Amino acid sequence: MTTPPTSDPSRGIVGDRQLIAVQPFDIARLTAHAVPIVPETFVAVSGLGPKDDSNGSGKTSFLIAVSLLLADPQWRLETNGGRHASGILFRPDAAGVDQAHQASPVTHGYIVGVFAHPDEPAANPLTVWVRIATTTPYLQANWTEGLHVADALTDHERSIQADALWRELGTRQLLSARTMAEKLYGTAPRCLTYLDTALRPPVPSLLSQQLTEMEPHDIGRSLIALSGMTPLLEEEDDLRGQALQHRISLEKAQTEHTQALLAEEQVMSGVRARETARLALQRGHEAWHRYLAASYRDAHHSDQRVAALMEEERQAAETAAVLVQDAENRLNSLGSADELATQRGAAHQEWSDARQLVGELSRKMTELTTQQAMLRNRRTTLLPAAQGWDGSDCTATAARLDQRQREHAKAEVQCDEAEIAVTRARTHLRDVEQGRSGQAGRAIDLLGEHRIRAHGLLDQLNVDEAARPEWEPRLAPWQDAIVVEPEHEDTARRLLHAALPGAQIISSDTGQKALPEGIHSTLNVTRFLATLQQRLIPSSDGLAVRDQALALTVTGGFPTALAGRKAQLRQARANLAAAEQACTEATEAMTAATAALTLAQTLHAAAQAAEELAHLGTQENDLQAKIDDLASRSANAARDEQEFQQVWQEAVARHASHKQLLTSAKLTLEAASKALKERQRNLAALERQREQVAAAQWQQQWGATLEDATRLLDQTSDQTRSSRPAALRRQSEDQLRRAYEHYGVDGTPGADVSQDLRTGQEMMQSFADTDPVGLPSLTFADVAAPLDNRLAGHRDQDEVAAARITHDQHARQQAIAELTDGVATSARNLETLQDMIEKHLDGLFAQISAAFHDLDLRSDGHGAKLEHISIRPQGAGDWQWQVIPRWKRSRSGGYVSYRENANSAQVKVHAILLVLAALLADSHTQGRVLILDELGNSLGEVNRKDMLAALRDVARDQHLTILGTCQDSVLADAADVCGELLWFVHASAADIINQPTSAWAFDSNGARTQLTEDWITAGRAHA
């Protein structure tokens, strides 16, 4: 079946074809005989009921069926799904059938219509089927090209044939109640009716001939619908909805942008605080760097100054030594005691040797002290890394790290496998939902590509709970079996032979037969199931079934139901839930393994740091022993120096008393020696002062040259330039304190601070209490390390957050700009469309008004017109076209509103005239049907004839079909003008259904009558 071509998509699949015949099945008391319809005529509908008049004859039921077939908008199928339509099905109580007949109400019925083009009826006719049911779905439609109708001889046979014909249509082109009107007939209504029926809620309408109850905007909308212009308003409503949605989207985007800015500001405040802390630390590092440079520069200058003084003192000491030597030479030249002179010289030599030893020991002590300071600095660096050490050695932590790495890799594999299982379970659930699971699903899809319908056996079978132990072992081997119609068995076998070897194909029964007890299905597989039941006999213990001929035993005991889509869906959903739970557990295990791996890496690094700290401790102990030994030796050497000095002084004294003659020389020698000693004492003091300056240690702390220090201090900006080390050290301390405060650590007692930051605070206090002049025992890097580590850990996250927020803000601003442009564009497009529609509908109402006036004059009226006002919608409401019909009641009188008090016959006449005027203004009425119930009852004889003639003329001129029910008083007049008379007979209340419907008509289109002749005459004995 293919979609027939149509030149105008707004006319739907049926297009310009006209309804030429209708066949009802189980609709009220109507028979299943086909009823011919002559298009482009006024068709009078009447009959004979049990009370010898037309009441109760079934004519209204037939018109209801036609209105459903043509999707009359007043059924509101798009909102209620056809729920009200089920009331038209045959029900014995509603039909007044005597209980003695024991008639049962039907659960479903059909209305079939055949449509054909007026020029070439046999070229491409179309058959539409509408199925009505008492349960959901209440109403469905299907269609096919050509004649697809029931033509059996009896009503019962035609009803059975109808079910088979409906199934043959398949589901490919199946239409729901909500879509059938637009798909079949297009956007303009194909049928407009007034039906006096309680099956659907009453709606005031021009066709209901209740004109005075309608508001002006309801009249306007009805005229627009009659003229086929409703799609214009629907297009405007859609475009207006889009414009409104654009405005809503813009407001929503602006609101979300404002809310996002608040949330992002909270994040950015933390990012800025940490960035400020980083900047403070950076400034602190820079100030500390400048502090070391300034300290080294000042120490170097002091060292140079002291060195210059020492050089002066050394030269003075050399001069004094020369004077002493001269005095001694002069004394010796005067004659001296050899022994005293020898003693004095020996004592002096011993004293000099002792002084040299003291100097050497002092230099070695300085070297060892410097090495000790370097080891302490290394310890300070390693302490934070070893903070989390748990006492394990490096071998143990390395083994633990290796184990955690293997566990982490295993968890990754398990997590991937769990995700694959979830994907497989979802795929299986989707296949079960579509009836396409397993190999049976692949076979169904393959056959469906060749337009062969097939069903999975177990998908369409339902087994009662009590029958499961007996039937599930029988059905287990057939889980992949499919069921096809008998005529498709050979084709299915050939298709599946190579594509799906081993496929199991079951041919359905030709007729509907009762299934075994406990089995329910829409499939006709009674023969297959009965054979299984006959061959596979339950065992005595009820745990298996056995085929004696094959010596085959199939065990049961299935934990869940094996057959039926609902059971398979429950199992598939349970499997998916289990797979998702396993995936969640695997993900949690993966998270735990990642945390364990991170902890193992941290502990291994701490163990390595602890091992190096232990080695440093050994070195420090060895070095301290050497320092202690040197200190002891230095003390001994100092005592020896003092003793040798005393010996020398005593030797000099003894030698002084040697001769009176030598007194002057002695005095000279003593004075020179005293001057020499003074110089030597000054030189020693300068040496101690130079050691206190510690220029070498400051250079080691600085780590660069004097030129680098000078260059750094000279390059500093004026705002931060300072040459005093104490000021620079205070700057570094202030920046360090600010950094901790910006990070949220302000030193508040009892605050919840982590151990590393608490250690940093304590080190910062010790750092602040250190003398800024002496060599630092704690460096800035040592104190800033905990916070530096924290900020380094946040750096990447902060950069990502800042970049993401910047990107998101730009994207939102760009989206808001685009939405703003979209709102403006939508508003312009909407205004353009509204201007076009307003101009078009102004012309339409002018045409209807002119036709209304002409029809009124032709029916002996005095003139009529329409007044209309367009009220454009400002929001989501409907566009109202307020239309007020007015007509003259006398030749010289003025135009009177339709709501002015008047006789009901005059209002009814003008209501019909208004409907006809709207139809005359429509240029696309071919194929449309107008249904009027209880036509002409309240009209006078003259008005009745005029209205009937007008209906005939409009039907002919506009190529539409008008069906009107006629009571006995109207029938004679209707017979004079109608192109067809349909006669319904329900002669007696004792009859369950009507007699076959009679039709009197003449259709000049012979090809059209030949197309449906066999069908129309089928089952009619008199035909």
CSV table of N, CA and C in Angstrom, one decimal, residues 7 20 41 49 151 184 274 333 348 446 459 532 605 625 679 749 761 793-794 846 862 885 923 1013:
chain,number,residue,atom,x,y,z
A,7,SER,N,-2.5,16.7,-5.2
A,7,SER,CA,-1.9,17.9,-5.6
A,7,SER,C,-2.0,19.0,-4.5
A,20,ILE,N,-18.7,7.9,-2.0
A,20,ILE,CA,-19.7,7.3,-2.9
A,20,ILE,C,-20.5,6.1,-2.3
A,41,THR,N,-25.1,16.2,-4.6
A,41,THR,CA,-26.6,16.3,-4.5
A,41,THR,C,-27.0,16.5,-3.1
A,49,GLY,N,-40.3,3.7,11.3
A,49,GLY,CA,-40.0,3.1,12.5
A,49,GLY,C,-41.2,2.2,13.0
A,151,ASP,N,-18.1,-8.3,1.1
A,151,ASP,CA,-19.2,-8.6,0.1
A,151,ASP,C,-19.8,-10.0,0.3
A,184,LEU,N,-6.2,12.0,6.8
A,184,LEU,CA,-7.1,11.6,5.8
A,184,LEU,C,-7.7,12.7,4.9
A,274,ARG,N,41.7,33.2,47.1
A,274,ARG,CA,42.9,32.4,47.0
A,274,ARG,C,43.9,33.0,46.1
A,333,SER,N,122.2,43.5,71.8
A,333,SER,CA,123.5,44.1,71.5
A,333,SER,C,124.2,44.6,72.8
A,348,HIS,N,108.1,32.3,74.2
A,348,HIS,CA,107.4,33.1,73.2
A,348,HIS,C,106.9,32.2,72.0
A,446,LEU,N,13.3,-9.1,9.6
A,446,LEU,CA,13.6,-9.5,8.3
A,446,LEU,C,12.4,-9.7,7.4
A,459,ASP,N,5.9,-13.9,22.8
A,459,ASP,CA,5.6,-12.5,23.0
A,459,ASP,C,4.1,-12.3,23.0
A,532,LEU,N,1.3,-29.7,21.0
A,532,LEU,CA,2.3,-29.7,22.2
A,532,LEU,C,1.6,-30.4,23.4
A,605,ALA,N,55.5,8.2,49.7
A,605,ALA,CA,56.3,9.4,49.7
A,605,ALA,C,56.7,9.8,51.1
A,625,ALA,N,79.1,15.3,67.2
A,625,ALA,CA,80.3,14.7,67.9
A,625,ALA,C,81.5,15.4,67.5
A,679,ARG,N,97.6,46.2,69.3
A,679,ARG,CA,97.2,45.9,67.9
A,679,ARG,C,96.6,44.5,67.7
A,749,PRO,N,41.6,31.6,68.1
A,749,PRO,CA,41.7,30.5,69.0
A,749,PRO,C,40.5,29.5,68.8
A,761,GLN,N,50.9,28.1,61.1
A,761,GLN,CA,50.7,29.2,62.0
A,761,GLN,C,51.7,29.3,63.1
A,793,GLY,N,47.5,23.2,45.2
A,793,GLY,CA,46.4,22.2,45.0
A,793,GLY,C,45.2,22.8,44.4
A,794,HIS,N,44.9,24.1,44.8
A,794,HIS,CA,43.7,24.8,44.3
A,794,HIS,C,43.9,25.5,42.9
A,846,ALA,N,-16.5,39.7,3.3
A,846,ALA,CA,-17.3,40.5,2.3
A,846,ALA,C,-18.0,39.6,1.3
A,862,HIS,N,-35.7,40.7,2.3
A,862,HIS,CA,-35.5,42.1,2.0
A,862,HIS,C,-34.0,42.5,2.1
A,885,PRO,N,-24.6,38.9,12.1
A,885,PRO,CA,-25.5,38.8,11.0
A,885,PRO,C,-26.7,39.8,11.2
A,923,SER,N,-13.8,28.1,-2.3
A,923,SER,CA,-13.5,27.6,-3.6
A,923,SER,C,-13.0,26.2,-3.6
A,1013,GLU,N,-21.2,-1.5,-7.9
A,1013,GLU,CA,-22.4,-2.3,-8.2
A,1013,GLU,C,-22.4,-3.6,-7.5
